Coordinates of C-alpha atoms in Angstrom, one line a residue:
Chain A
Q385 CA 8.4 22.7 -15.3
K386 CA 8.7 19.5 -13.5
E387 CA 8.8 19.6 -9.7
V388 CA 12.0 18.0 -9.0
E389 CA 14.5 17.4 -12.3
Q390 CA 16.8 14.3 -12.9
N391 CA 19.0 13.6 -16.3
S392 CA 17.5 10.4 -16.8
G393 CA 21.1 9.0 -18.3
P394 CA 22.3 6.2 -18.3
L395 CA 25.3 8.1 -17.2
S396 CA 27.8 5.9 -18.1
V397 CA 31.4 6.0 -15.5
P398 CA 34.3 3.3 -15.7
E399 CA 34.7 1.9 -12.5
G400 CA 37.2 3.8 -9.8
A401 CA 35.9 6.6 -11.4
I402 CA 34.1 9.8 -10.1
A403 CA 29.6 9.1 -10.5
S404 CA 28.4 13.1 -9.9
L405 CA 24.4 12.5 -10.0
N406 CA 23.0 16.4 -10.6
C407 CA 19.3 17.0 -9.0
T408 CA 17.4 20.2 -9.3
Y409 CA 14.4 21.2 -7.8
S410 CA 11.6 24.0 -8.1
D411 CA 10.3 24.5 -4.5
R412 CA 12.6 27.3 -3.0
G413 CA 10.9 26.6 0.2
S414 CA 11.9 23.1 0.7
Q415 CA 14.1 22.3 3.4
S416 CA 14.9 18.7 3.2
F417 CA 15.8 16.4 0.1
F418 CA 16.6 12.9 -0.3
W419 CA 19.1 10.3 -2.2
Y420 CA 17.0 6.8 -3.4
R421 CA 19.1 3.9 -4.7
Q422 CA 16.7 1.6 -6.9
Y423 CA 17.9 -1.8 -8.4
S424 CA 16.3 -2.9 -11.2
G425 CA 13.0 -4.7 -9.7
K426 CA 14.0 -3.7 -6.6
S427 CA 12.0 -1.0 -4.3
P428 CA 13.9 2.1 -3.4
E429 CA 16.6 2.1 -0.6
L430 CA 17.5 5.0 1.1
I431 CA 21.1 6.7 0.9
M432 CA 21.7 10.0 2.5
S433 CA 19.5 13.0 3.8
I434 CA 20.8 16.4 3.3
Y435 CA 18.9 20.0 5.2
S436 CA 21.6 22.0 4.9
N437 CA 23.9 23.8 2.6
G438 CA 26.8 22.3 1.8
D439 CA 28.0 18.7 1.9
K440 CA 27.4 15.7 3.8
E441 CA 29.3 12.7 3.4
D442 CA 29.1 9.3 4.0
G443 CA 31.5 6.7 3.2
R444 CA 31.9 6.8 -0.5
F445 CA 28.9 9.3 -1.3
T446 CA 29.3 12.2 -0.7
A447 CA 25.5 14.8 -1.1
Q448 CA 25.4 18.0 -1.6
L449 CA 22.9 21.4 -1.1
N450 CA 23.1 24.5 -2.6
K451 CA 19.7 26.1 -1.8
A452 CA 20.6 29.5 -3.9
S453 CA 20.7 27.2 -6.7
Q454 CA 18.0 24.7 -5.9
Y455 CA 20.3 22.2 -6.7
V456 CA 21.2 19.0 -5.3
S457 CA 23.6 16.3 -6.6
L458 CA 25.0 12.7 -5.3
L459 CA 28.8 11.9 -5.8
I460 CA 29.6 8.6 -5.3
R461 CA 33.3 8.0 -4.9
D462 CA 34.9 4.8 -6.6
S463 CA 32.5 3.8 -8.2
Q464 CA 31.6 0.4 -8.7
P465 CA 29.8 -2.2 -10.9
S466 CA 27.7 -2.9 -8.3
D467 CA 26.8 0.9 -7.9
S468 CA 25.2 0.6 -10.9
A469 CA 21.0 1.4 -10.5
T470 CA 19.2 4.6 -10.8
Y471 CA 19.4 7.2 -8.1
L472 CA 15.9 9.2 -7.2
C473 CA 16.6 12.8 -5.9
A474 CA 13.2 13.3 -3.6
A475 CA 12.7 17.4 -2.1
R476 CA 9.9 17.4 0.6
S477 CA 7.1 20.2 -0.3
S478 CA 7.3 23.2 2.2
N479 CA 3.1 23.0 0.9
T480 CA 2.2 19.9 1.9
G481 CA 4.9 18.1 3.1
K482 CA 4.8 15.6 0.6
L483 CA 8.0 13.9 -0.8
I484 CA 8.1 14.7 -4.6
F485 CA 10.4 12.5 -6.6
G486 CA 12.4 13.0 -9.8
Q487 CA 12.4 10.5 -12.6
G488 CA 15.7 8.9 -11.1
T489 CA 18.9 8.4 -13.1
T490 CA 20.2 5.5 -14.4
L491 CA 24.3 4.7 -13.8
Q492 CA 26.2 2.5 -15.3
V493 CA 29.3 1.5 -13.6
K494 CA 31.5 -0.6 -16.6
P495 CA 34.4 -2.4 -15.3
Chain B
E997 CA 10.4 -9.6 9.5
T998 CA 12.4 -6.4 10.0
G999 CA 11.1 -3.3 8.1
V1000 CA 8.6 -3.1 5.6
T1001 CA 7.0 -6.2 3.6
Q1002 CA 4.5 -6.5 1.0
T1003 CA 2.7 -9.3 -0.5
P1004 CA 1.7 -10.3 -2.6
R1005 CA 5.0 -9.6 -4.5
H1006 CA 4.3 -10.1 -8.2
L1007 CA 0.2 -10.4 -9.7
V1008 CA -2.0 -10.8 -12.2
M1009 CA -5.9 -10.4 -12.5
G1010 CA -8.1 -9.7 -15.0
M1011 CA -10.1 -6.4 -15.1
T1012 CA -12.9 -7.9 -13.6
N1013 CA -11.0 -9.2 -10.9
K1014 CA -11.0 -7.7 -7.4
K1015 CA -7.6 -8.1 -5.3
S1016 CA -5.9 -6.8 -2.2
L1017 CA -2.4 -5.6 -1.5
K1018 CA -0.7 -5.8 1.8
C1019 CA 1.7 -3.5 3.8
E1020 CA 3.1 -4.2 7.3
Q1021 CA 5.7 -2.5 8.8
H1022 CA 8.1 -3.2 12.4
L1023 CA 9.8 0.1 12.6
G1024 CA 7.1 1.3 14.7
H1025 CA 6.5 4.3 12.3
N1026 CA 2.9 6.3 12.7
A1027 CA 2.7 7.2 8.7
M1028 CA 2.1 4.8 5.6
Y1029 CA 1.7 5.6 2.5
W1030 CA 0.9 3.8 -1.1
Y1031 CA 3.0 4.7 -4.2
K1032 CA 2.8 4.2 -7.7
Q1033 CA 5.8 3.2 -10.6
S1034 CA 5.3 3.4 -13.7
A1035 CA 8.1 3.0 -16.2
K1036 CA 9.6 6.0 -16.9
K1037 CA 7.6 7.9 -15.0
P1038 CA 8.4 9.7 -11.1
L1039 CA 7.0 8.0 -8.2
E1040 CA 3.2 8.9 -7.6
L1041 CA 1.8 9.0 -4.1
M1042 CA -1.3 7.7 -3.6
F1043 CA -2.3 7.9 -0.5
V1044 CA -1.1 9.0 3.1
Y1045 CA -2.5 7.4 6.3
S1046 CA -0.9 9.4 9.9
L1047 CA -2.1 8.1 13.0
E1048 CA -4.2 5.7 11.1
E1049 CA -6.3 8.6 9.5
R1050 CA -6.5 9.3 5.6
V1051 CA -4.6 12.7 5.2
E1052 CA -4.0 12.3 1.7
N1053 CA -6.1 11.3 -1.5
N1054 CA -3.9 12.3 -4.7
S1055 CA -7.1 12.0 -6.9
V1056 CA -7.0 8.5 -7.4
P1057 CA -9.7 7.1 -9.3
S1058 CA -12.0 5.5 -7.3
R1059 CA -10.9 1.7 -8.5
F1060 CA -8.2 2.0 -5.6
S1061 CA -9.3 1.8 -2.5
P1062 CA -7.3 2.3 0.5
E1063 CA -7.5 0.7 4.3
C1064 CA -5.5 1.2 6.9
P1065 CA -6.7 -0.8 10.1
N1066 CA -3.7 0.1 12.5
S1067 CA -0.6 1.8 12.3
S1068 CA 1.3 -1.3 10.8
H1069 CA -1.2 -2.7 8.4
L1070 CA -2.0 -1.0 5.2
F1071 CA -4.0 -2.4 2.8
L1072 CA -5.0 -1.5 -1.0
H1073 CA -7.7 -2.9 -2.6
L1074 CA -8.1 -3.0 -6.2
H1075 CA -11.1 -3.8 -8.5
T1076 CA -12.1 -3.6 -12.1
L1077 CA -8.8 -2.2 -13.0
Q1078 CA -7.4 -1.3 -16.3
P1079 CA -4.2 -2.6 -18.2
E1080 CA -2.8 1.1 -17.1
D1081 CA -2.9 0.6 -13.3
S1082 CA 0.0 -1.9 -14.9
A1083 CA 3.1 -1.5 -12.5
L1084 CA 5.2 -1.5 -9.1
Y1085 CA 2.8 -0.8 -6.4
L1086 CA 5.4 0.4 -3.9
C1087 CA 4.5 0.5 0.5
A1088 CA 6.6 3.2 2.6
S1089 CA 6.1 4.2 6.4
S1090 CA 7.3 6.8 8.0
Q1091 CA 7.6 8.1 11.9
M1092 CA 5.5 11.3 11.1
A1093 CA 7.3 13.4 8.4
D1094 CA 10.5 11.8 8.4
T1095 CA 12.3 9.4 6.2
Q1096 CA 10.5 7.5 4.4
Y1097 CA 11.5 3.7 4.4
F1098 CA 10.0 1.1 1.2
G1099 CA 9.0 -2.0 0.8
P1100 CA 9.9 -4.1 -1.5
G1101 CA 6.6 -3.9 -4.0
T1102 CA 4.3 -5.3 -5.6
R1103 CA 4.8 -5.8 -9.7
L1104 CA 1.2 -5.9 -10.4
T1105 CA -0.1 -6.8 -14.2
V1106 CA -3.5 -6.1 -15.3
L1107 CA -4.9 -8.3 -18.2

């Protein structure tokens, strides 16, 4: 079982729709979770971090965490073509403190 | 300059060459990281330096040799690489185990 698992996609949504990106993790002791966005040929940039169960909103982005289900998601409202990128989910290992990354989900927002 | 910078941005080298990648962070952080990103694979942590001491070496082949002369600079020395070492090499920094911020990366091609 992969430590952090994401569907590689591509996930295709029309402009203006809500994009929902999902991530599961295997380390039940993980307490910190991160979403990074990576445009093609560029480096990852942090979008959001989340540490507590529930929702965390920042502009058009909402991160959701459910520790009981070991599930993290990222919702992007009013998706724009400029949101087209690969979204990386990361969980901090409770043993080593290292960030464990998923392989990323590619999002395509079509005009 | 701000953030995390990396040089060179692109590097092509033969299997017998010796080269070095450089990373510099301007964020006042005390931890720095080297990651490898290959196509279709999750980010792989290679090395971690905290307070200028190496605290992580993820079973990386000895043809990769890191150096951290101070808290702002990190190098990755490369020698006798293999074609499968071709990848995007990313540097990141953080304050202790807090959020990591990535540099733009070096795209390495080994012929």
